[in-house]
Every structure is written in C-alpha cells, then in structure tokens.
Amino acid sequence: MAQASGCIFCRIVAGEIPSDMVYQDPEVIAIRDIRPQAPLHVLVLPRTHLVSLAEVDAAQAPLLGRMLLVVKQVAEEAGVTQGGYRVITNIGRDSGQEVPHLHWHVLGGRPLGPLVSRGL
Ligand code: 5GP
Ligand code: ZN
C-alpha cells in the first residue's frame, strides 16, 4: 500500500502535516519526534505505508537495509556515534505502538537507562 488515509506519517510524507525533516530520499525520510525523549530523537520511516515489522517480507529486505543505513547516517550526523545510541521499533499492542506506520526511533545524546521501563 502506498499511502493509508488517516495515517499521520503518510500525511507527513505527503507534506500535509509539517515536520522537522532531517533526511529524505525517494524511499525513506527521517523526522524529529514531536515529543522527544532524548536530545536526539529521530524517526526513520519509509514513504510507503507499512504497518510494522510484522507486515514486511523478503520483498522489503532492500528497503529495510536502506532504512538502517539512514539510521546510522542520522546518528553520525548528530554526533552520537562515540557516546552510543539506541534504535527501537515498536510492533503492535504490547509494545505500545502509537503510530501504525513502520518506523525506527533513533535515540541518543544522553545515557538512556534500561531498555525496558521497570514496574510495568
Ligand atoms: P510509536 O509508539 O508508534 O513507536 O511511536 C510514535 C512516535 O511518533 C511517538 O514517539 C510520537 O511522539 C511521535 N509522533 C506522533 N505524532 C507525531 C507527529 O505528528 N509528528 C512527529 N514528528 N512525531 C509524531
Ligand atoms: Zn502510513
């Protein structure tokens, strides 16, 4: 599916909702998260609508590889490679996925603490 009506990230890709875009190419964009959880909090997503990693198959392998290279480039350009950073993708209900359009969170710029929040 190229675009899904009502999908926030499809609307950002289409330019209908403004975003702070830090990278774009014909297949992938990277935008600053509207509610950043760290000094660096960028979302890397495909222009095409895919709900999550649960929906992809081998046909998307090249796209997934390119997205991860964009993740790496975003981190390098933000200067967090030496200090380290975290890459997260949420999938479905138990992950708390809020926006059902595949994306990688790139987080860095401070010590990020435990991977999974305690006390849930
Ligand atoms: P998820 O829970 O789906 O993995 O993460 C969705 C992320 O998208 C959240 O961190 C949220 O702050 C971010 N977000 C939601 N709406 C918008 C928006 O309109 N613009 C931007 N830049 N980020 C958004
Ligand atoms: Zn979408």
mmCIF file of C-alpha atoms and ligand atoms in Angstrom:
data_model
loop_
_atom_site.group_PDB
_atom_site.id
_atom_site.type_symbol
_atom_site.label_atom_id
_atom_site.label_comp_id
_atom_site.label_asym_id
_atom_site.label_seq_id
_atom_site.Cartn_x
_atom_site.Cartn_y
_atom_site.Cartn_z
ATOM 1 C CA MET A 1 0.000 0.000 0.000
ATOM 2 C CA ALA A 2 1.495 3.347 -0.982
ATOM 3 C CA GLN A 3 -0.468 5.588 1.396
ATOM 4 C CA ALA A 4 -3.080 4.924 4.079
ATOM 5 C CA SER A 5 -5.777 7.511 4.608
ATOM 6 C CA GLY A 6 -5.729 8.961 8.089
ATOM 7 C CA CYS A 7 -2.176 7.750 8.798
ATOM 8 C CA ILE A 8 -0.217 10.587 10.433
ATOM 9 C CA PHE A 9 3.105 9.525 8.937
ATOM 10 C CA CYS A 10 1.609 9.116 5.443
ATOM 11 C CA ARG A 11 0.307 12.659 5.812
ATOM 12 C CA ILE A 12 3.781 13.857 6.835
ATOM 13 C CA VAL A 13 5.278 12.047 3.818
ATOM 14 C CA ALA A 14 2.675 13.778 1.598
ATOM 15 C CA GLY A 15 3.533 17.164 3.091
ATOM 16 C CA GLU A 16 0.039 17.603 4.547
ATOM 17 C CA ILE A 17 1.397 17.841 8.100
ATOM 18 C CA PRO A 18 4.591 19.780 8.779
ATOM 19 C CA SER A 19 7.625 18.029 10.225
ATOM 20 C CA ASP A 20 11.227 18.783 11.074
ATOM 21 C CA MET A 21 12.815 16.579 8.432
ATOM 22 C CA VAL A 22 16.491 15.769 8.834
ATOM 23 C CA TYR A 23 16.841 13.373 5.891
ATOM 24 C CA GLN A 24 14.902 12.431 2.778
ATOM 25 C CA ASP A 25 15.386 10.299 -0.312
ATOM 26 C CA PRO A 26 12.907 8.718 -2.755
ATOM 27 C CA GLU A 27 12.108 5.864 -0.338
ATOM 28 C CA VAL A 28 12.943 6.958 3.205
ATOM 29 C CA ILE A 29 12.523 10.061 5.372
ATOM 30 C CA ALA A 30 13.763 10.945 8.865
ATOM 31 C CA ILE A 31 11.904 13.427 11.090
ATOM 32 C CA ARG A 32 12.407 14.742 14.608
ATOM 33 C CA ASP A 33 9.940 13.194 17.068
ATOM 34 C CA ILE A 34 7.319 15.724 18.168
ATOM 35 C CA ARG A 35 7.751 14.580 21.808
ATOM 36 C CA PRO A 36 11.489 13.907 22.067
ATOM 37 C CA GLN A 37 12.590 11.502 24.807
ATOM 38 C CA ALA A 38 16.291 12.353 24.419
ATOM 39 C CA PRO A 39 18.396 15.170 22.914
ATOM 40 C CA LEU A 40 18.464 13.115 19.712
ATOM 41 C CA HIS A 41 15.091 11.528 18.917
ATOM 42 C CA VAL A 42 14.564 10.996 15.226
ATOM 43 C CA LEU A 43 12.095 8.682 13.487
ATOM 44 C CA VAL A 44 13.241 6.918 10.313
ATOM 45 C CA LEU A 45 10.367 5.692 8.146
ATOM 46 C CA PRO A 46 9.558 4.508 4.640
ATOM 47 C CA ARG A 47 7.497 6.741 2.380
ATOM 48 C CA THR A 48 5.308 3.747 1.598
ATOM 49 C CA HIS A 49 2.776 2.648 4.205
ATOM 50 C CA LEU A 50 3.777 -0.491 6.082
ATOM 51 C CA VAL A 51 2.152 -1.010 9.475
ATOM 52 C CA SER A 52 5.129 -2.507 11.287
ATOM 53 C CA LEU A 53 7.918 -5.041 11.009
ATOM 54 C CA ALA A 54 5.224 -7.706 11.399
ATOM 55 C CA GLU A 55 3.963 -6.827 7.924
ATOM 56 C CA VAL A 56 7.171 -6.962 5.920
ATOM 57 C CA ASP A 57 8.561 -9.890 3.963
ATOM 58 C CA ALA A 58 11.588 -10.603 1.799
ATOM 59 C CA ALA A 59 10.350 -8.151 -0.849
ATOM 60 C CA GLN A 60 11.054 -5.333 1.603
ATOM 61 C CA ALA A 61 14.560 -6.527 2.520
ATOM 62 C CA PRO A 62 16.343 -3.886 0.393
ATOM 63 C CA LEU A 63 14.138 -1.129 1.837
ATOM 64 C CA LEU A 64 14.804 -2.335 5.396
ATOM 65 C CA GLY A 65 18.529 -2.328 4.735
ATOM 66 C CA ARG A 66 18.421 1.198 3.385
ATOM 67 C CA MET A 67 16.404 2.372 6.384
ATOM 68 C CA LEU A 68 19.045 1.032 8.756
ATOM 69 C CA LEU A 69 21.765 2.812 6.797
ATOM 70 C CA VAL A 70 19.733 6.025 7.201
ATOM 71 C CA VAL A 71 19.534 5.298 10.948
ATOM 72 C CA LYS A 72 23.316 5.067 11.012
ATOM 73 C CA GLN A 73 23.732 8.272 8.986
ATOM 74 C CA VAL A 74 21.339 10.197 11.245
ATOM 75 C CA ALA A 75 23.339 9.089 14.297
ATOM 76 C CA GLU A 76 26.638 10.023 12.679
ATOM 77 C CA GLU A 77 25.394 13.459 11.646
ATOM 78 C CA ALA A 78 24.031 14.063 15.159
ATOM 79 C CA GLY A 79 27.447 13.199 16.607
ATOM 80 C CA VAL A 80 26.246 10.416 18.913
ATOM 81 C CA THR A 81 28.187 7.512 17.467
ATOM 82 C CA GLN A 82 31.014 7.706 20.001
ATOM 83 C CA GLY A 83 28.715 8.042 23.017
ATOM 84 C CA GLY A 84 26.338 5.434 21.669
ATOM 85 C CA TYR A 85 22.664 5.419 20.874
ATOM 86 C CA ARG A 86 19.591 3.178 20.754
ATOM 87 C CA VAL A 87 17.392 2.043 17.876
ATOM 88 C CA ILE A 88 13.848 0.849 18.620
ATOM 89 C CA THR A 89 10.892 -0.234 16.547
ATOM 90 C CA ASN A 90 7.556 -0.938 18.203
ATOM 91 C CA ILE A 91 5.269 -3.654 16.880
ATOM 92 C CA GLY A 92 1.667 -3.896 17.936
ATOM 93 C CA ARG A 93 -0.275 -3.624 21.164
ATOM 94 C CA ASP A 94 2.137 -4.914 23.805
ATOM 95 C CA SER A 95 4.889 -2.603 22.524
ATOM 96 C CA GLY A 96 2.634 0.423 22.875
ATOM 97 C CA GLN A 97 2.999 1.262 19.176
ATOM 98 C CA GLU A 98 1.179 4.551 18.769
ATOM 99 C CA VAL A 99 1.534 5.208 15.052
ATOM 100 C CA PRO A 100 0.837 2.165 12.846
ATOM 101 C CA HIS A 101 3.357 3.128 10.156
ATOM 102 C CA LEU A 102 6.726 1.339 10.363
ATOM 103 C CA HIS A 103 9.461 3.497 11.893
ATOM 104 C CA TRP A 104 12.725 3.271 13.774
ATOM 105 C CA HIS A 105 13.296 5.524 16.769
ATOM 106 C CA VAL A 106 16.908 6.769 16.941
ATOM 107 C CA LEU A 107 17.638 7.930 20.477
ATOM 108 C CA GLY A 108 20.839 9.374 21.882
ATOM 109 C CA GLY A 109 22.661 12.317 23.368
ATOM 110 C CA ARG A 110 22.326 11.161 26.977
ATOM 111 C CA PRO A 111 22.626 7.881 28.928
ATOM 112 C CA LEU A 112 19.410 6.082 28.027
ATOM 113 C CA GLY A 113 18.986 3.787 31.035
ATOM 114 C CA PRO A 114 17.420 0.321 30.953
ATOM 115 C CA LEU A 115 15.980 -0.879 27.699
ATOM 116 C CA VAL A 116 12.553 -1.690 29.134
ATOM 117 C CA SER A 117 10.894 0.502 31.734
ATOM 118 C CA ARG A 118 10.594 -1.132 35.160
ATOM 119 C CA GLY A 119 7.417 -1.638 37.139
ATOM 120 C CA LEU A 120 5.063 -2.421 34.278
HETATM 121 P P1 5GP B 1 5.410 4.533 18.368
HETATM 122 O O1 5GP B 1 4.778 4.439 19.735
HETATM 123 O O2 5GP B 1 4.377 4.327 17.288
HETATM 124 O O3 5GP B 1 6.608 3.654 18.216
HETATM 125 O O4 5GP B 1 5.980 5.993 18.261
HETATM 126 C C1 5GP B 1 5.318 7.030 17.583
HETATM 127 C C2 5GP B 1 6.107 8.300 17.806
HETATM 128 O O5 5GP B 1 5.618 9.267 16.901
HETATM 129 C C3 5GP B 1 5.977 8.881 19.207
HETATM 130 O O6 5GP B 1 7.274 8.990 19.805
HETATM 131 C C4 5GP B 1 5.327 10.254 18.974
HETATM 132 O O7 5GP B 1 5.853 11.257 19.815
HETATM 133 C C5 5GP B 1 5.640 10.520 17.524
HETATM 134 N N1 5GP B 1 4.634 11.332 16.842
HETATM 135 C C6 5GP B 1 3.278 11.194 16.910
HETATM 136 N N2 5GP B 1 2.682 12.097 16.121
HETATM 137 C C7 5GP B 1 3.679 12.806 15.522
HETATM 138 C C8 5GP B 1 3.680 13.886 14.587
HETATM 139 O O8 5GP B 1 2.647 14.380 14.126
HETATM 140 N N3 5GP B 1 4.903 14.357 14.200
HETATM 141 C C9 5GP B 1 6.073 13.823 14.675
HETATM 142 N N4 5GP B 1 7.215 14.370 14.235
HETATM 143 N N5 5GP B 1 6.101 12.810 15.552
HETATM 144 C C10 5GP B 1 4.913 12.313 15.989
HETATM 145 ZN ZN ZN B 2 1.238 5.450 6.792
#
